[in-house]
XYZ file of C-alpha atoms in Angstrom:
635
model
C -14.181 -27.539 67.881
C -11.228 -25.183 67.409
C -12.817 -22.361 65.421
C -14.821 -19.731 67.246
C -17.083 -17.165 65.662
C -15.183 -14.424 63.891
C -16.056 -10.974 62.667
C -14.015 -11.629 59.556
C -16.240 -14.513 58.487
C -19.643 -14.167 56.897
C -22.353 -16.060 58.847
C -22.670 -18.733 56.172
C -18.921 -19.271 56.010
C -18.743 -19.559 59.804
C -21.450 -22.178 59.967
C -20.106 -24.315 57.162
C -16.537 -24.227 58.456
C -17.775 -25.224 61.908
C -19.224 -28.394 60.415
C -16.173 -29.404 58.437
C -13.362 -28.024 60.588
C -12.052 -31.350 61.804
C -13.258 -33.422 58.870
C -11.691 -31.958 55.763
C -8.040 -32.563 56.595
C -7.104 -36.206 56.593
C -3.464 -35.751 57.661
C -2.647 -37.968 60.634
C 0.441 -37.382 62.757
C 2.077 -39.793 65.155
C 1.767 -38.221 68.581
C 5.247 -39.254 69.720
C 6.817 -36.543 71.880
C 3.796 -34.204 71.720
C 2.562 -33.349 75.220
C -0.388 -31.338 76.433
C 0.807 -30.889 80.022
C 4.327 -29.955 81.188
C 3.835 -32.327 84.140
C 3.921 -35.227 81.670
C 7.289 -34.339 80.151
C 9.849 -37.107 80.647
C 12.352 -34.624 82.087
C 12.572 -30.983 83.127
C 16.108 -30.607 81.773
C 17.015 -30.210 78.104
C 20.037 -29.004 76.187
C 17.924 -26.441 74.358
C 14.507 -24.957 75.065
C 12.822 -23.228 72.117
C 10.003 -20.875 73.100
C 7.581 -20.958 70.187
C 6.614 -23.587 67.595
C 6.336 -21.049 64.811
C 8.192 -20.235 61.626
C 11.622 -19.731 63.167
C 11.163 -21.929 66.235
C 10.365 -25.028 64.224
C 13.411 -24.517 62.015
C 15.584 -24.252 65.134
C 14.014 -27.317 66.751
C 14.478 -29.400 63.617
C 18.083 -28.397 62.942
C 19.271 -28.678 66.561
C 17.676 -32.109 66.958
C 19.677 -33.378 63.979
C 22.338 -34.066 66.603
C 20.956 -37.121 68.376
C 23.060 -36.372 71.457
C 21.109 -33.162 72.140
C 17.664 -33.015 73.697
C 15.373 -30.233 72.476
C 12.105 -29.001 73.981
C 9.651 -26.690 72.226
C 7.194 -24.762 74.419
C 4.060 -23.698 72.544
C 1.035 -21.880 73.966
C -1.288 -22.781 71.102
C -2.985 -25.916 69.835
C -2.157 -28.792 67.517
C -2.585 -27.840 63.851
C -3.892 -31.262 62.840
C -7.339 -31.203 61.258
C -7.932 -27.442 61.273
C -9.221 -26.761 57.779
C -8.627 -22.994 57.960
C -4.976 -23.687 58.703
C -4.408 -26.143 55.862
C -6.712 -24.858 53.088
C -4.741 -21.938 51.610
C -7.665 -19.717 50.609
C -9.126 -19.769 54.124
C -6.011 -18.428 55.878
C -7.348 -14.907 56.559
C -10.394 -16.409 58.311
C -8.331 -17.287 61.392
C -8.479 -13.723 62.651
C -10.377 -13.321 65.928
C -10.806 -17.052 66.465
C -9.402 -19.526 68.976
C -6.302 -19.829 66.764
C -5.581 -16.108 67.135
C -4.181 -14.202 70.136
C -6.793 -11.492 69.501
C -4.454 -8.631 70.308
C -5.235 -4.999 69.517
C -3.061 -1.912 69.437
C -3.384 1.096 71.650
C -5.144 4.004 69.864
C -3.006 5.049 66.908
C -2.664 8.809 66.591
C -1.850 8.503 62.894
C -5.107 6.611 62.343
C -7.358 9.190 63.997
C -6.948 7.398 67.328
C -8.333 4.100 66.055
C -7.124 0.824 67.552
C -6.467 -1.932 65.040
C -6.290 -5.688 65.393
C -2.958 -7.480 65.753
C -3.617 -11.052 64.586
C -1.051 -13.470 66.060
C -1.284 -17.189 65.589
C -2.060 -19.657 68.353
C -1.305 -23.119 66.903
C 1.639 -25.269 65.854
C 3.370 -23.758 62.843
C 2.976 -20.102 63.684
C 1.512 -17.804 61.092
C 3.190 -19.764 58.327
C 0.569 -22.117 59.736
C -0.443 -19.875 62.752
C 1.094 -19.899 66.521
C 1.694 -18.200 69.786
C 5.355 -17.834 70.428
C 6.298 -17.842 66.794
C 7.352 -15.380 64.175
C 3.744 -15.332 63.066
C 4.356 -14.299 59.487
C 2.227 -14.764 56.397
C -0.546 -16.783 57.914
C -2.898 -13.834 57.804
C -1.549 -12.299 54.622
C -1.874 -14.911 51.982
C 1.333 -17.000 52.303
C 3.295 -14.756 49.942
C 6.837 -16.059 49.418
C 9.313 -13.228 48.851
C 12.987 -13.271 49.771
C 13.645 -9.561 49.817
C 16.313 -7.770 47.836
C 20.072 -8.007 47.892
C 20.044 -4.482 49.340
C 17.994 -5.688 52.318
C 20.418 -8.411 53.365
C 23.462 -6.249 52.707
C 21.933 -3.636 55.022
C 21.602 -6.294 57.744
C 25.271 -7.119 57.312
C 26.109 -3.430 57.737
C 23.838 -3.004 60.778
C 25.248 -6.055 62.558
C 28.865 -5.771 61.437
C 28.704 -9.376 60.215
C 29.127 -9.990 56.463
C 27.544 -13.391 57.015
C 24.125 -11.703 56.878
C 24.864 -10.205 53.447
C 23.144 -11.288 50.245
C 25.897 -13.492 48.836
C 26.644 -15.168 52.170
C 22.994 -15.875 52.986
C 22.175 -17.652 49.710
C 23.187 -21.164 50.874
C 20.739 -20.815 53.776
C 17.996 -19.521 51.461
C 18.490 -22.603 49.290
C 18.064 -24.880 52.327
C 14.535 -23.656 53.010
C 12.242 -24.350 50.066
C 11.618 -26.301 46.875
C 9.521 -25.108 43.952
C 6.793 -27.642 43.188
C 4.274 -27.701 40.308
C 0.820 -26.153 40.515
C -1.128 -29.200 39.333
C -4.450 -27.444 38.739
C -3.349 -24.307 36.891
C -2.007 -25.299 33.457
C -2.232 -21.718 32.131
C 0.769 -20.624 34.193
C 3.958 -20.033 32.212
C 6.714 -22.528 33.039
C 9.825 -21.298 34.869
C 12.538 -20.041 32.523
C 14.921 -22.699 31.268
C 17.824 -20.621 32.569
C 16.508 -21.053 36.133
C 13.872 -23.783 36.382
C 13.720 -23.377 40.164
C 12.744 -19.674 40.085
C 15.623 -19.096 42.545
C 14.313 -21.604 45.098
C 16.475 -24.398 46.459
C 15.805 -27.913 47.683
C 14.458 -27.368 51.189
C 11.446 -28.819 53.026
C 8.997 -25.920 52.549
C 6.976 -26.413 49.383
C 6.548 -23.349 47.193
C 4.206 -23.104 44.211
C 2.740 -20.585 41.855
C -1.051 -20.093 42.161
C -3.027 -23.334 41.934
C -6.273 -21.790 40.689
C -6.640 -19.523 37.665
C -8.640 -16.312 38.081
C -10.088 -13.710 35.781
C -7.518 -11.202 37.026
C -4.339 -13.083 36.200
C -3.523 -11.902 32.711
C -5.233 -8.553 33.145
C -2.549 -7.768 35.721
C 0.291 -9.216 33.665
C -0.818 -7.505 30.447
C -1.354 -4.160 32.200
C 2.141 -4.368 33.652
C 3.693 -5.061 30.271
C 1.733 -2.245 28.605
C 2.845 0.276 31.222
C 6.413 -1.000 31.099
C 6.575 -0.276 27.373
C 5.137 3.244 27.698
C 7.425 6.252 27.660
C 5.759 7.876 30.662
C 6.113 5.156 33.274
C 9.441 3.579 32.304
C 9.965 0.474 34.395
C 7.945 1.483 37.478
C 5.267 -1.053 36.499
C 7.562 -3.636 34.934
C 6.724 -7.334 34.692
C 9.037 -9.557 36.750
C 9.010 -13.340 36.501
C 10.968 -13.928 39.701
C 11.014 -11.351 42.510
C 13.359 -13.548 44.548
C 16.491 -13.036 42.483
C 17.820 -10.021 44.375
C 15.747 -7.304 42.655
C 12.187 -7.270 44.036
C 10.735 -4.508 41.866
C 7.930 -5.446 39.471
C 4.587 -7.180 38.985
C 4.085 -10.895 38.615
C 2.560 -14.104 39.875
C 2.765 -14.686 43.600
C 4.968 -17.480 44.843
C 3.095 -18.964 47.803
C 3.990 -21.422 50.558
C 1.750 -24.202 49.310
C 2.284 -27.571 47.692
C -0.250 -29.762 45.978
C -3.053 -27.407 46.966
C -2.286 -27.406 50.709
C -0.440 -24.971 52.948
C 3.205 -25.802 53.586
C 4.104 -24.455 57.013
C 6.976 -24.690 59.443
C 4.920 -27.343 61.264
C 4.444 -29.561 58.211
C 7.930 -28.924 56.795
C 10.120 -28.870 59.905
C 8.379 -29.775 63.177
C 6.306 -32.852 62.366
C 9.135 -34.587 60.453
C 11.375 -34.101 63.498
C 8.706 -35.372 65.886
C 7.890 -38.399 63.777
C 11.469 -39.414 63.001
C 13.477 -38.560 66.139
C 13.253 -39.351 69.835
C 15.274 -36.379 71.118
C 12.752 -33.589 70.541
C 9.668 -32.949 72.663
C 6.881 -30.414 72.209
C 4.461 -29.265 74.890
C 1.402 -27.336 73.698
C -1.194 -25.292 75.566
C 1.650 -23.992 77.735
C 2.805 -20.385 78.049
C 6.310 -19.250 78.863
C 5.846 -16.782 81.709
C 9.420 -15.586 82.305
C 13.063 -16.546 81.992
C 14.711 -17.505 85.262
C 18.150 -16.135 86.137
C 20.703 -18.455 87.732
C 20.623 -17.385 91.364
C 24.396 -17.283 91.638
C 24.465 -14.641 88.889
C 21.609 -12.431 90.122
C 23.934 -9.648 91.302
C 26.693 -10.143 88.741
C 27.228 -8.010 85.640
C 27.106 -11.222 83.593
C 23.843 -13.080 84.153
C 22.943 -16.513 82.844
C 19.271 -17.261 82.344
C 19.133 -21.047 82.398
C 15.452 -21.852 82.863
C 11.956 -21.012 81.646
C 8.960 -20.773 83.960
C 5.795 -22.030 82.246
C 2.100 -22.254 83.124
C -1.164 -23.407 81.562
C -3.419 -20.939 83.356
C -2.883 -17.636 85.090
C -3.634 -19.127 88.529
C -2.311 -22.601 87.799
C 0.938 -24.230 88.919
C 4.229 -22.935 87.565
C 6.803 -25.382 86.209
C 10.509 -24.645 85.860
C 12.154 -26.136 82.773
C 15.949 -26.016 82.592
C 18.172 -25.491 79.538
C 21.761 -26.618 80.050
C 22.950 -24.906 76.852
C 20.588 -22.243 75.505
C 17.086 -20.841 75.564
C 16.011 -19.745 72.081
C 13.225 -17.170 71.960
C 11.167 -17.505 68.796
C 8.276 -15.561 70.235
C 7.872 -13.001 67.468
C 7.901 -9.233 67.669
C 5.099 -9.204 70.238
C 5.953 -12.261 72.342
C 9.741 -11.898 72.513
C 9.919 -8.368 73.969
C 7.030 -9.114 76.330
C 8.826 -12.176 77.675
C 12.140 -10.323 78.020
C 10.453 -7.492 79.917
C 8.647 -9.933 82.214
C 12.067 -11.472 82.927
C 13.521 -8.115 84.009
C 15.433 -7.588 80.762
C 14.674 -4.203 79.231
C 14.650 -0.459 79.950
C 15.125 -0.252 83.728
C 12.569 2.495 84.339
C 9.875 0.796 82.266
C 10.467 -2.622 83.804
C 10.305 -1.282 87.352
C 7.263 0.871 86.572
C 5.461 -2.360 85.664
C 6.368 -3.891 89.031
C 9.028 -6.255 87.668
C 12.502 -6.515 89.204
C 15.046 -5.029 86.800
C 17.903 -7.460 86.191
C 19.422 -6.209 82.922
C 19.043 -2.607 81.754
C 18.696 -3.163 78.005
C 17.169 -0.038 76.485
C 16.126 -1.420 73.097
C 13.724 -4.121 74.260
C 10.286 -3.294 72.865
C 11.553 -0.335 70.821
C 11.795 -0.039 67.012
C 8.439 -1.846 66.547
C 7.085 -1.337 63.039
C 4.545 -2.874 60.678
C 3.540 -2.371 57.049
C 0.458 -0.125 56.662
C -2.255 -1.647 54.458
C -5.234 -0.035 52.754
C -8.049 -1.761 50.901
C -9.951 -0.183 48.020
C -12.981 -1.919 46.532
C -14.237 -1.730 42.960
C -17.655 -2.857 41.820
C -17.663 -4.956 38.645
C -20.250 -6.654 36.471
C -19.892 -9.657 34.166
C -17.310 -10.301 33.026
C -15.711 -11.122 35.439
C -18.589 -11.224 37.936
C -19.252 -14.902 37.280
C -15.665 -15.739 38.231
C -15.212 -13.669 41.400
C -15.279 -15.521 44.702
C -18.103 -13.331 46.066
C -20.941 -15.787 45.447
C -18.973 -18.697 46.879
C -18.126 -17.160 50.240
C -21.689 -16.034 50.946
C -23.471 -19.203 49.778
C -23.427 -22.201 52.180
C -23.964 -24.697 49.374
C -21.071 -23.316 47.326
C -18.813 -23.163 50.392
C -19.578 -26.775 51.137
C -18.878 -27.729 47.537
C -15.564 -25.838 47.508
C -14.447 -27.471 50.743
C -15.456 -30.882 49.434
C -13.448 -30.313 46.262
C -10.433 -29.202 48.266
C -10.784 -32.061 50.748
C -10.970 -34.781 48.101
C -8.536 -33.492 45.476
C -6.782 -30.381 46.895
C -8.110 -28.423 43.934
C -10.529 -25.577 43.281
C -10.794 -22.107 44.803
C -9.653 -23.133 48.288
C -6.442 -24.757 47.010
C -4.555 -21.495 46.543
C -3.959 -18.239 48.395
C -6.598 -15.499 48.006
C -4.254 -13.348 45.935
C -2.410 -14.662 42.900
C -0.583 -11.527 41.775
C 1.284 -8.657 43.328
C 3.573 -5.831 42.444
C 6.364 -3.998 44.257
C 7.040 -0.392 43.264
C 9.254 2.544 44.099
C 7.857 6.036 44.460
C 9.547 8.889 42.594
C 12.057 10.539 44.940
C 13.475 14.037 44.717
C 17.213 14.164 44.109
C 17.876 15.358 47.678
C 15.189 13.224 49.349
C 16.378 10.451 51.717
C 15.445 6.947 50.604
C 13.643 5.096 53.420
C 14.211 1.723 51.749
C 17.414 -0.296 51.952
C 18.330 0.428 48.322
C 17.198 0.770 44.713
C 16.304 -2.922 44.412
C 13.892 -2.603 47.347
C 10.330 -1.348 47.111
C 8.497 1.527 48.770
C 4.961 0.321 48.056
C 3.074 -2.815 47.086
C -0.152 -3.495 45.187
C -2.104 -6.771 45.388
C -5.246 -7.835 43.533
C -8.071 -10.095 44.728
C -10.882 -11.394 42.548
C -13.687 -10.596 44.985
C -14.462 -8.673 48.154
C -11.691 -9.205 50.736
C -13.303 -8.586 54.121
C -10.210 -7.533 56.067
C -10.181 -5.114 58.970
C -13.597 -3.608 59.670
C -14.917 -4.313 56.172
C -17.941 -6.599 55.917
C -18.857 -8.861 53.015
C -21.757 -7.250 51.065
C -24.836 -9.402 50.656
C -24.840 -8.875 46.898
C -22.688 -7.566 44.080
C -19.319 -8.468 42.568
C -16.032 -6.864 43.415
C -12.360 -6.374 42.738
C -10.264 -5.706 45.852
C -7.033 -3.765 45.498
C -4.637 -3.746 48.434
C -2.048 -0.993 48.619
C 0.704 -1.111 51.239
C 3.738 0.911 52.266
C 6.584 -1.576 52.597
C 9.329 0.851 53.639
C 7.495 2.879 56.308
C 9.341 5.437 58.404
C 6.940 5.345 61.370
C 8.092 3.487 64.475
C 6.381 2.368 67.653
C 7.003 0.387 70.809
C 5.765 -2.369 73.105
C 5.377 -2.013 76.876
C 4.070 -4.121 79.719
C 0.617 -2.947 80.754
C 0.965 -1.541 84.238
C -2.253 0.506 83.907
C -4.776 -2.328 84.220
C -4.439 -2.678 87.971
C -3.476 -6.342 87.619
C -0.259 -7.836 88.917
C 1.964 -7.950 85.825
C 4.253 -10.615 87.252
C 1.315 -12.852 88.159
C -0.464 -12.290 84.847
C 2.662 -12.873 82.774
C 1.874 -13.674 79.145
C -1.797 -14.149 80.007
C -2.031 -10.362 79.822
C -1.815 -8.294 76.657
C 1.088 -5.868 76.317
C 0.608 -2.302 75.145
C 1.241 -2.507 71.400
C 1.883 0.755 69.585
C 2.932 0.546 65.941
C 3.002 4.338 65.586
C 1.436 3.576 62.220
C 1.094 6.529 59.823
C 2.712 8.845 62.378
C 5.207 10.064 59.774
C 4.102 12.163 56.814
C 6.313 10.230 54.372
C 4.195 7.129 54.921
C 0.979 9.006 54.164
C 2.470 10.429 50.973
C 3.726 6.997 49.919
C 0.228 5.553 50.374
C -1.206 8.425 48.319
C 1.257 7.533 45.565
C 0.246 3.874 45.804
C -3.423 4.807 45.372
C -2.526 6.938 42.339
C -0.491 4.077 40.895
C -3.412 1.682 41.375
C -5.652 4.068 39.454
C -3.056 4.279 36.657
C -2.807 0.504 36.562
C -6.577 -0.008 36.382
C -6.848 2.644 33.674
C -5.054 0.491 31.103
C -6.757 -1.336 28.232
C -6.871 -4.809 29.863
C -9.259 -3.434 32.483
C -11.513 -1.698 29.966
C -13.364 -4.949 29.369
C -14.356 -5.105 33.040
C -17.779 -3.571 32.619
C -18.876 -1.309 35.444
C -15.486 -0.943 37.114
C -15.728 1.867 39.649
C -14.394 2.673 43.100
C -16.987 1.858 45.768
C -14.971 3.281 48.662
C -14.581 6.806 47.251
C -10.938 7.001 48.299
C -10.330 10.075 46.164
C -12.783 12.426 47.908
C -10.369 13.180 50.745
C -7.452 10.854 50.310
C -5.485 11.619 53.462
C -8.619 11.378 55.581
C -9.523 8.128 53.827
C -6.068 6.748 54.588
C -6.193 7.669 58.260
C -9.723 6.324 58.701
C -9.232 3.007 56.875
C -5.594 1.896 57.069
C -4.846 -1.273 59.010
C -1.604 -3.265 58.944
C -0.294 -6.198 56.908
C 0.383 -8.130 60.158
C 4.164 -7.967 59.689
C 5.427 -6.620 63.047
C 9.224 -6.619 63.307
C 12.179 -5.057 65.030
C 11.348 -4.977 68.756
C 14.534 -6.852 69.759
C 16.728 -5.715 66.932
C 20.171 -6.904 65.908
C 22.969 -4.351 65.999
C 26.553 -3.482 66.795
C 27.780 -2.861 70.331
C 27.567 0.917 69.843
C 23.905 0.786 68.877
C 22.008 1.817 72.023
C 18.821 0.104 70.846
C 20.490 -3.174 69.806
C 19.024 -6.064 71.812
C 20.976 -8.903 70.171
C 24.439 -9.110 68.651
C 25.429 -10.346 65.199
C 25.005 -13.973 66.363
C 21.545 -13.155 67.795
C 22.705 -13.500 71.417
C 20.990 -11.150 73.866
C 23.261 -8.241 74.801
C 23.689 -6.535 78.180
C 25.683 -9.312 79.769
C 22.925 -11.884 79.317
C 24.167 -15.445 78.885
C 22.299 -18.476 77.589
C 19.561 -16.637 75.661
C 19.293 -16.108 71.919
C 16.497 -14.545 69.846
C 15.546 -16.009 66.476
C 12.476 -14.384 64.985
C 11.324 -11.219 63.218
C 12.010 -9.040 66.245
C 15.747 -9.108 65.399
C 15.355 -7.292 62.060
C 17.066 -3.874 62.231
C 14.655 -2.555 59.580
C 11.453 -3.929 58.140
C 11.863 -6.095 55.018
C 10.386 -4.420 51.937
C 8.525 -7.626 51.155
C 6.428 -10.269 52.881
C 8.810 -11.457 55.629
C 7.914 -15.163 55.890
C 10.753 -16.382 53.661
C 13.210 -13.940 55.250
C 12.412 -15.446 58.661
C 13.026 -18.990 57.449
C 16.347 -17.957 55.928
C 17.569 -16.170 59.043
C 16.467 -19.129 61.190
C 18.497 -21.533 59.058
C 21.648 -19.466 59.593
C 20.829 -19.008 63.283
C 20.654 -22.782 63.742
C 24.144 -23.044 62.255
C 25.432 -20.305 64.590
C 23.963 -22.078 67.621
C 25.658 -25.321 66.610
C 28.989 -23.537 66.136
C 28.742 -21.904 69.563
C 27.880 -25.202 71.289
C 30.444 -27.578 69.821
C 31.661 -28.998 73.130
């Protein structure tokens, strides 16, 4: 049984899922090249070793193994994704928090949140958080599989930060098109068809399946109609505009969520990239249940200014045997914004004083490792409603064992019903009004400052608990261009041997969330915008609509006492030019500081946080990274 008890599940939902966890998903994978013990690997030497079978890592493994002359190994700490219903049933994605498929990290006390610690859900299974995994990019498993590319401004800013025009919007489009394909939503005929001018809604023809919501809710056209009403008003201009496709370069607006699902089932990097490679090729191996503990420097380079790290030390338990796995060409870290800096620091790559303070030998003094860590702040507000739409909210289903069982049965047999789509079907990206002399924290006018999402029921995220009765509308507000920054350090305060503990210990994670006043003011604006949105005529028919969380009584206090994060950590091994003192990787994602043989491909390389849900951005960057690796390893 792979699902443990979880605070984010109601008791009835826990018990039902425990019964059906391994029964509801009928997908069967050939186990060729999937190992559960590094001692069973056919060799300890590969051309490439990819640390992390997550969003980016699986793209890299698939693309590099296209060359049959290269051998590729993927090292994954988590478990096989096969048969885990909460991984494959889209609606159940958020229920993986604080289970055996989650790393169960927490932050240090956050001063901007009245010294509260918040959870840091990180996946622990093949596919990362596009499916959920340890050393992965971890994105959009816990936040509803939203598929947003980001704006043209975002990618152009990455080109500027790195000095490489290849990261710009126009140059990156061929890689974006390689990632996903828009597929029909077979069980939601009320959705408008894509425009004839662009029937793909800007998607391409890649292996990840993307769909519009597969299950109609009471909220759908209330949101769309409210957006169009506000767009036509003289007072709000286009701040609330309706947008059919947020992936065309301009992200601003409200509309239906594109989600990484197909045919009512999650489409992850495991299902789209890793399993096809495993089942069709004999030059890629994966070992699961195995943690990368450190990178090993070539002994002949230990005292040289240029140091090649040509091996990975792995283990399956903190006191168990260590195995050295060699990479003749490159080690690719796809460990995410928590795992990548932790692994670099454990390898002696990072700020010299911090590395030595943790009892690790400093090999490369690279000041930016673990710095620039940032996440999107998220705040939930709950509204009590009565019929309509009480009869159509998901509240009764998720607290009734019989209805849960029925919903899982429907999903299992036909991939339809409530569990066949992500919990949120609609979202909106907005900009806050800026003074003429006020700096813009976003990457440009086509990028958002805040986001609003709508859920047709009580979304029990963070510390919130599902009420035993009543019907609810959940409104999520988020700041997507935050100015607060944090850091990640090795924990040298626990009294344990950091080198011995390796990645079996938790690093000190500090998002610095809500430490800057601009972020608090942006969240206040988002709450005001949500009130404006819900004050329009389409919501007047929702009898009994009122705020149950009383967010207006002391708004700043409410924000600091209730904000969590959207689980989008980025930036802790950022990409930048040679003159950038905090740049960890160069424009080709190679680790700086004289390090040879190591590249980082995950969300930690982002110079700034994407003003969107980063899953699709990660896939796109990974596709280009695979091409760069091939170019640099022609011989």
